[in-house]
Amino acid sequence: QHSNENMSSSLQSIGSWIGHNLLYSEVLESDQRLPCLTFTIANGTYGLLAPSLQFWLALGTCLVLGAIYSAILSCVMYKFIILPRKLHSQSSKSKYHSTSTSLLIGFGVIMPLCVIYPYYGIHFLLIKNKVIKFLFGIASLTTAFRCSEAVFGFLPTHVDDSLWNVIVYNAFPVECKFDKLGAIPSTWANVGYYVRNFGVSCTALGLYCSFLVMSDYKLYPTEEGPKLGDVSLYNALNWHQLANNFSIAILFQIYLTTFSYAINAVTSLVGLTQIPMMLNPIFESTSLSDFW
């Protein structure tokens, strides 16, 4: 019992050290930045905030931790799901037949581990920033989806050719491209494209957040409380409420676009080519199915 307490104390110390020194949990709990430039317009004083280096370093650490965890699950996925399915397909006419073992490992082991990883990981590493919490759970979420692809035989072409391909495929939230030689390498032109678009999206995100924060992220005031049960169906279809919803939908898309460009830039620097995460669904989709 004494040794178990020592081990638990050691693990807590490791988690606390990572949280404080690599994820900056205390620093990023609230926005502590000071304006680097202030100016006055009419009767109001405004300021410009520089990007937080600790914030982006913490996001990078989350990406690395997620890649390591996904790599471990990828080994299990390849050994107990992909290989048995490939062996079975060689002796059967059905290419996408799921074995009982693959279903058991996929839905009974890998997917539950993907679910509990963010919950316990956030508490273990003392993560308090909401954006970092969101990104921390992205890696395990995409791994769970890709596990279902492996179980039912719908992995992209050439992903299941080797264990390394599966690890690379699950390592990043964005989807990498593969051919018969493995992961398709990126070019410096790809890196420049993603870095440039990340800078533009990051600027747009800052400007849009600055616009919304002046009205507490509500273009029009609402009378209902914060709970879902407080919103009446009549007011939910009111055009003021719809305008508020639309403004937050745009904010969410800009957030996803900005951070997807950041992940794409990192993935390109590693040497991998990716498929775009999304293509401006709010303004360029032509139907409801096209939006999704």
CSV table of C-alpha atoms in Angstrom, one decimal:
chain,number,residue,atom,x,y,z
A,1,GLN,CA,0.0,0.0,0.0
A,2,HIS,CA,2.9,2.3,0.8
A,3,SER,CA,4.5,1.7,-2.6
A,4,ASN,CA,1.1,2.4,-4.3
A,5,GLU,CA,0.9,5.7,-2.5
A,6,ASN,CA,4.4,6.6,-3.6
A,7,MET,CA,3.7,5.7,-7.2
A,8,SER,CA,0.5,7.8,-7.1
A,9,SER,CA,2.4,10.7,-5.6
A,10,SER,CA,5.1,10.4,-8.3
A,11,LEU,CA,2.5,10.3,-11.1
A,12,GLN,CA,0.8,13.4,-9.7
A,13,SER,CA,4.1,15.2,-9.5
A,14,ILE,CA,4.9,14.3,-13.1
A,15,GLY,CA,1.4,15.5,-14.2
A,16,SER,CA,1.7,18.7,-12.2
A,17,TRP,CA,5.2,19.4,-13.7
A,18,ILE,CA,4.0,18.9,-17.2
A,19,GLY,CA,0.9,21.1,-16.6
A,20,HIS,CA,2.8,24.0,-15.1
A,21,ASN,CA,5.9,23.9,-17.3
A,22,LEU,CA,4.7,22.6,-20.7
A,23,LEU,CA,1.0,23.5,-20.7
A,24,TYR,CA,1.2,26.6,-18.6
A,25,SER,CA,-2.0,25.7,-16.7
A,26,GLU,CA,-1.8,28.6,-14.2
A,27,VAL,CA,-0.7,31.3,-16.7
A,28,LEU,CA,-3.4,30.4,-19.2
A,29,GLU,CA,-6.2,30.0,-16.8
A,30,SER,CA,-7.2,33.6,-17.6
A,31,ASP,CA,-6.0,36.1,-20.2
A,32,GLN,CA,-3.2,38.1,-18.4
A,33,ARG,CA,-1.9,39.9,-21.5
A,34,LEU,CA,-1.4,43.7,-21.4
A,35,PRO,CA,-2.0,45.8,-24.5
A,36,CYS,CA,1.1,46.5,-26.5
A,37,LEU,CA,-0.6,49.4,-28.2
A,38,THR,CA,-3.5,51.6,-27.1
A,39,PHE,CA,-5.5,54.2,-29.0
A,40,THR,CA,-8.6,56.3,-28.5
A,41,ILE,CA,-11.6,56.4,-30.9
A,42,ALA,CA,-14.4,58.8,-30.0
A,43,ASN,CA,-14.9,58.3,-26.2
A,44,GLY,CA,-13.5,54.8,-26.0
A,45,THR,CA,-9.9,53.5,-25.4
A,46,TYR,CA,-8.9,50.4,-27.2
A,47,GLY,CA,-5.7,48.2,-27.2
A,48,LEU,CA,-4.0,45.6,-29.3
A,49,LEU,CA,-2.9,42.4,-27.6
A,50,ALA,CA,0.1,40.5,-28.9
A,51,PRO,CA,-0.2,36.7,-29.4
A,52,SER,CA,0.6,34.6,-26.3
A,53,LEU,CA,3.7,32.5,-26.8
A,54,GLN,CA,2.8,30.2,-23.9
A,55,PHE,CA,-0.6,29.5,-25.4
A,56,TRP,CA,0.8,28.3,-28.7
A,57,LEU,CA,3.5,26.3,-27.0
A,58,ALA,CA,0.8,24.6,-24.9
A,59,LEU,CA,-1.2,23.8,-28.0
A,60,GLY,CA,2.0,22.3,-29.6
A,61,THR,CA,2.5,20.1,-26.4
A,62,CYS,CA,-1.1,18.9,-26.6
A,63,LEU,CA,-0.5,18.0,-30.2
A,64,VAL,CA,2.6,15.9,-29.3
A,65,LEU,CA,0.8,14.2,-26.4
A,66,GLY,CA,-2.1,13.3,-28.6
A,67,ALA,CA,0.2,11.9,-31.3
A,68,ILE,CA,2.0,9.7,-28.7
A,69,TYR,CA,-1.3,8.4,-27.3
A,70,SER,CA,-2.7,7.8,-30.8
A,71,ALA,CA,0.4,6.0,-31.8
A,72,ILE,CA,0.0,3.5,-28.9
A,73,LEU,CA,-3.6,2.9,-29.9
A,74,SER,CA,-2.6,2.6,-33.5
A,75,CYS,CA,-0.3,-0.4,-32.7
A,76,VAL,CA,-3.2,-2.1,-31.0
A,77,MET,CA,-5.5,-1.3,-33.9
A,78,TYR,CA,-3.1,-2.6,-36.5
A,79,LYS,CA,-2.4,-5.8,-34.5
A,80,PHE,CA,-5.9,-6.8,-33.5
A,81,ILE,CA,-8.1,-5.2,-36.1
A,82,ILE,CA,-6.4,-4.5,-39.4
A,83,LEU,CA,-4.1,-7.5,-39.7
A,84,PRO,CA,-6.9,-10.1,-38.8
A,85,ARG,CA,-9.2,-8.4,-41.3
A,86,LYS,CA,-6.6,-8.5,-44.0
A,87,LEU,CA,-5.9,-12.1,-43.3
A,88,HIS,CA,-9.6,-12.9,-43.4
A,89,SER,CA,-10.1,-11.0,-46.6
A,90,GLN,CA,-7.5,-13.1,-48.3
A,91,SER,CA,-9.5,-16.3,-47.6
A,92,SER,CA,-12.9,-14.7,-48.1
A,93,LYS,CA,-14.7,-12.9,-50.9
A,94,SER,CA,-15.8,-10.2,-48.5
A,95,LYS,CA,-13.1,-7.5,-48.3
A,96,TYR,CA,-14.8,-5.6,-45.5
A,97,HIS,CA,-15.8,-8.4,-43.1
A,98,SER,CA,-15.5,-7.4,-39.5
A,99,THR,CA,-14.4,-10.2,-37.1
A,100,SER,CA,-15.7,-10.6,-33.6
A,101,THR,CA,-12.2,-9.8,-32.3
A,102,SER,CA,-12.0,-6.5,-34.2
A,103,LEU,CA,-15.4,-5.5,-32.9
A,104,LEU,CA,-14.5,-6.4,-29.4
A,105,ILE,CA,-11.1,-4.6,-29.5
A,106,GLY,CA,-12.5,-1.6,-31.4
A,107,PHE,CA,-15.7,-0.9,-29.4
A,108,GLY,CA,-14.6,-2.5,-26.1
A,109,VAL,CA,-11.0,-1.3,-25.7
A,110,ILE,CA,-9.8,1.4,-28.2
A,111,MET,CA,-12.9,3.6,-28.3
A,112,PRO,CA,-13.4,3.6,-24.5
A,113,LEU,CA,-9.8,4.6,-24.1
A,114,CYS,CA,-10.3,7.4,-26.6
A,115,VAL,CA,-13.3,8.6,-24.4
A,116,ILE,CA,-11.5,8.5,-21.1
A,117,TYR,CA,-8.2,10.0,-22.3
A,118,PRO,CA,-9.4,13.7,-22.4
A,119,TYR,CA,-11.4,13.5,-19.2
A,120,TYR,CA,-8.6,12.1,-17.0
A,121,GLY,CA,-5.8,13.7,-19.0
A,122,ILE,CA,-7.3,17.2,-18.4
A,123,HIS,CA,-7.5,16.6,-14.7
A,124,PHE,CA,-4.1,14.9,-14.5
A,125,LEU,CA,-2.3,17.7,-16.3
A,126,LEU,CA,-4.3,20.5,-14.6
A,127,ILE,CA,-5.4,22.0,-17.9
A,128,LYS,CA,-7.7,25.0,-17.2
A,129,ASN,CA,-7.8,26.9,-20.5
A,130,LYS,CA,-11.0,26.1,-22.5
A,131,VAL,CA,-9.4,26.2,-25.9
A,132,ILE,CA,-6.6,23.9,-24.8
A,133,LYS,CA,-9.1,21.6,-23.3
A,134,PHE,CA,-10.9,21.4,-26.6
A,135,LEU,CA,-7.8,20.7,-28.6
A,136,PHE,CA,-6.6,18.2,-26.0
A,137,GLY,CA,-9.6,16.0,-26.8
A,138,ILE,CA,-9.4,16.3,-30.6
A,139,ALA,CA,-6.7,13.6,-31.1
A,140,SER,CA,-8.6,10.9,-29.2
A,141,LEU,CA,-11.9,11.9,-30.9
A,142,THR,CA,-10.4,11.5,-34.4
A,143,THR,CA,-8.7,8.3,-33.4
A,144,ALA,CA,-12.1,6.9,-32.3
A,145,PHE,CA,-13.6,7.7,-35.6
A,146,ARG,CA,-10.7,6.2,-37.5
A,147,CYS,CA,-10.9,3.1,-35.4
A,148,SER,CA,-14.5,2.6,-36.6
A,149,GLU,CA,-13.1,3.0,-40.2
A,150,ALA,CA,-10.6,0.2,-39.4
A,151,VAL,CA,-13.3,-2.1,-37.9
A,152,PHE,CA,-15.6,-1.8,-40.9
A,153,GLY,CA,-12.9,-1.7,-43.5
A,154,PHE,CA,-13.3,1.9,-44.7
A,155,LEU,CA,-9.8,3.2,-44.1
A,156,PRO,CA,-8.5,5.4,-47.0
A,157,THR,CA,-6.5,3.6,-49.7
A,158,HIS,CA,-2.9,2.6,-48.7
A,159,VAL,CA,-3.4,3.5,-45.0
A,160,ASP,CA,-3.5,-0.1,-43.9
A,161,ASP,CA,-0.5,-1.1,-46.0
A,162,SER,CA,1.8,-0.9,-43.0
A,163,LEU,CA,1.9,-0.1,-39.3
A,164,TRP,CA,3.8,3.1,-39.9
A,165,ASN,CA,1.0,4.3,-42.2
A,166,VAL,CA,-1.6,3.7,-39.6
A,167,ILE,CA,0.5,5.5,-36.9
A,168,VAL,CA,0.9,8.5,-39.2
A,169,TYR,CA,-2.8,8.5,-40.1
A,170,ASN,CA,-3.8,8.6,-36.5
A,171,ALA,CA,-1.1,10.9,-35.2
A,172,PHE,CA,-2.7,14.1,-36.4
A,173,PRO,CA,-6.3,15.4,-36.3
A,174,VAL,CA,-5.9,16.4,-40.0
A,175,GLU,CA,-6.0,13.6,-42.6
A,176,CYS,CA,-2.7,12.9,-44.4
A,177,LYS,CA,-2.5,11.7,-48.0
A,178,PHE,CA,-1.0,8.3,-48.8
A,179,ASP,CA,0.0,6.5,-52.0
A,180,LYS,CA,1.6,3.0,-52.5
A,181,LEU,CA,4.9,4.3,-51.2
A,182,GLY,CA,3.5,5.6,-48.0
A,183,ALA,CA,2.7,9.1,-46.8
A,184,ILE,CA,3.0,11.7,-49.5
A,185,PRO,CA,5.7,14.2,-48.6
A,186,SER,CA,5.0,17.9,-48.4
A,187,THR,CA,6.8,20.7,-50.1
A,188,TRP,CA,8.0,24.1,-48.9
A,189,ALA,CA,5.3,25.6,-51.0
A,190,ASN,CA,2.7,23.7,-48.8
A,191,VAL,CA,4.4,25.0,-45.7
A,192,GLY,CA,4.3,28.6,-46.9
A,193,TYR,CA,0.7,28.3,-47.9
A,194,TYR,CA,-0.4,27.0,-44.5
A,195,VAL,CA,1.7,29.5,-42.6
A,196,ARG,CA,0.4,32.4,-44.7
A,197,ASN,CA,-3.2,31.4,-44.3
A,198,PHE,CA,-2.7,30.8,-40.6
A,199,GLY,CA,-1.5,34.4,-40.2
A,200,VAL,CA,-4.5,35.7,-42.1
A,201,SER,CA,-7.0,33.5,-40.2
A,202,CYS,CA,-5.4,34.4,-36.8
A,203,THR,CA,-5.8,38.1,-37.6
A,204,ALA,CA,-9.4,37.6,-38.7
A,205,LEU,CA,-10.1,35.7,-35.5
A,206,GLY,CA,-8.6,38.4,-33.3
A,207,LEU,CA,-10.6,41.1,-35.1
A,208,TYR,CA,-13.9,39.2,-35.0
A,209,CYS,CA,-13.5,38.2,-31.3
A,210,SER,CA,-12.8,41.9,-30.5
A,211,PHE,CA,-16.0,42.8,-32.3
A,212,LEU,CA,-18.1,40.2,-30.4
A,213,VAL,CA,-16.6,40.8,-27.0
A,214,MET,CA,-17.9,44.4,-27.0
A,215,SER,CA,-21.5,42.9,-26.8
A,216,ASP,CA,-20.5,39.9,-24.6
A,217,TYR,CA,-20.8,37.7,-27.7
A,218,LYS,CA,-24.4,38.6,-28.2
A,219,LEU,CA,-25.3,40.9,-31.0
A,220,TYR,CA,-28.8,41.3,-29.5
A,221,PRO,CA,-29.6,40.9,-25.8
A,222,THR,CA,-31.7,37.9,-24.8
A,223,GLU,CA,-34.2,37.6,-22.0
A,224,GLU,CA,-33.8,33.9,-21.4
A,225,GLY,CA,-31.4,32.4,-18.9
A,226,PRO,CA,-28.3,30.4,-19.7
A,227,LYS,CA,-29.9,27.0,-19.5
A,228,LEU,CA,-31.4,25.2,-22.5
A,229,GLY,CA,-34.7,24.9,-20.7
A,230,ASP,CA,-34.9,28.7,-20.3
A,231,VAL,CA,-35.2,29.2,-24.1
A,232,SER,CA,-38.7,29.1,-25.5
A,233,LEU,CA,-39.3,27.8,-29.0
A,234,TYR,CA,-40.8,31.1,-30.0
A,235,ASN,CA,-37.8,33.1,-29.1
A,236,ALA,CA,-35.4,30.4,-30.5
A,237,LEU,CA,-36.9,31.3,-34.0
A,238,ASN,CA,-36.8,35.0,-33.4
A,239,TRP,CA,-34.5,36.7,-35.9
A,240,HIS,CA,-32.5,38.3,-33.1
A,241,GLN,CA,-31.7,34.9,-31.6
A,242,LEU,CA,-30.9,33.5,-35.1
A,243,ALA,CA,-28.5,36.4,-35.7
A,244,ASN,CA,-26.8,35.6,-32.4
A,245,ASN,CA,-26.6,32.0,-33.4
A,246,PHE,CA,-25.2,32.8,-36.8
A,247,SER,CA,-22.5,35.1,-35.3
A,248,ILE,CA,-21.3,32.3,-33.0
A,249,ALA,CA,-21.4,29.8,-35.9
A,250,ILE,CA,-19.1,32.1,-37.9
A,251,LEU,CA,-16.8,32.4,-34.8
A,252,PHE,CA,-16.7,28.6,-34.4
A,253,GLN,CA,-15.8,28.2,-38.1
A,254,ILE,CA,-13.0,30.8,-37.9
A,255,TYR,CA,-11.6,29.1,-34.8
A,256,LEU,CA,-11.6,25.7,-36.6
A,257,THR,CA,-10.1,27.3,-39.7
A,258,THR,CA,-7.3,29.0,-37.7
A,259,PHE,CA,-6.3,26.0,-35.7
A,260,SER,CA,-6.6,23.6,-38.7
A,261,TYR,CA,-4.1,25.9,-40.6
A,262,ALA,CA,-1.8,25.8,-37.5
A,263,ILE,CA,-1.9,22.0,-37.4
A,264,ASN,CA,-1.5,21.8,-41.2
A,265,ALA,CA,1.6,24.0,-40.9
A,266,VAL,CA,3.1,21.8,-38.3
A,267,THR,CA,2.2,18.6,-40.2
A,268,SER,CA,3.8,20.1,-43.4
A,269,LEU,CA,7.0,21.0,-41.5
A,270,VAL,CA,7.1,17.3,-40.4
A,271,GLY,CA,7.0,16.4,-44.1
A,272,LEU,CA,3.4,15.3,-44.6
A,273,THR,CA,0.8,16.4,-47.1
A,274,GLN,CA,-2.8,16.7,-45.8
A,275,ILE,CA,-6.3,16.8,-47.1
A,276,PRO,CA,-8.1,20.2,-46.2
A,277,MET,CA,-10.1,19.9,-43.0
A,278,MET,CA,-13.0,21.9,-44.4
A,279,LEU,CA,-13.9,24.2,-47.2
A,280,ASN,CA,-15.8,27.2,-45.8
A,281,PRO,CA,-19.1,25.3,-45.1
A,282,ILE,CA,-21.1,28.3,-43.9
A,283,PHE,CA,-20.6,30.5,-47.0
A,284,GLU,CA,-19.8,28.0,-49.8
A,285,SER,CA,-21.9,24.9,-49.1
A,286,THR,CA,-24.8,24.5,-51.6
A,287,SER,CA,-27.0,22.2,-49.5
A,288,LEU,CA,-27.5,20.8,-46.0
A,289,SER,CA,-25.7,17.6,-46.9
A,290,ASP,CA,-22.9,19.6,-48.6
A,291,PHE,CA,-22.5,21.7,-45.4
A,292,TRP,CA,-21.9,18.6,-43.3
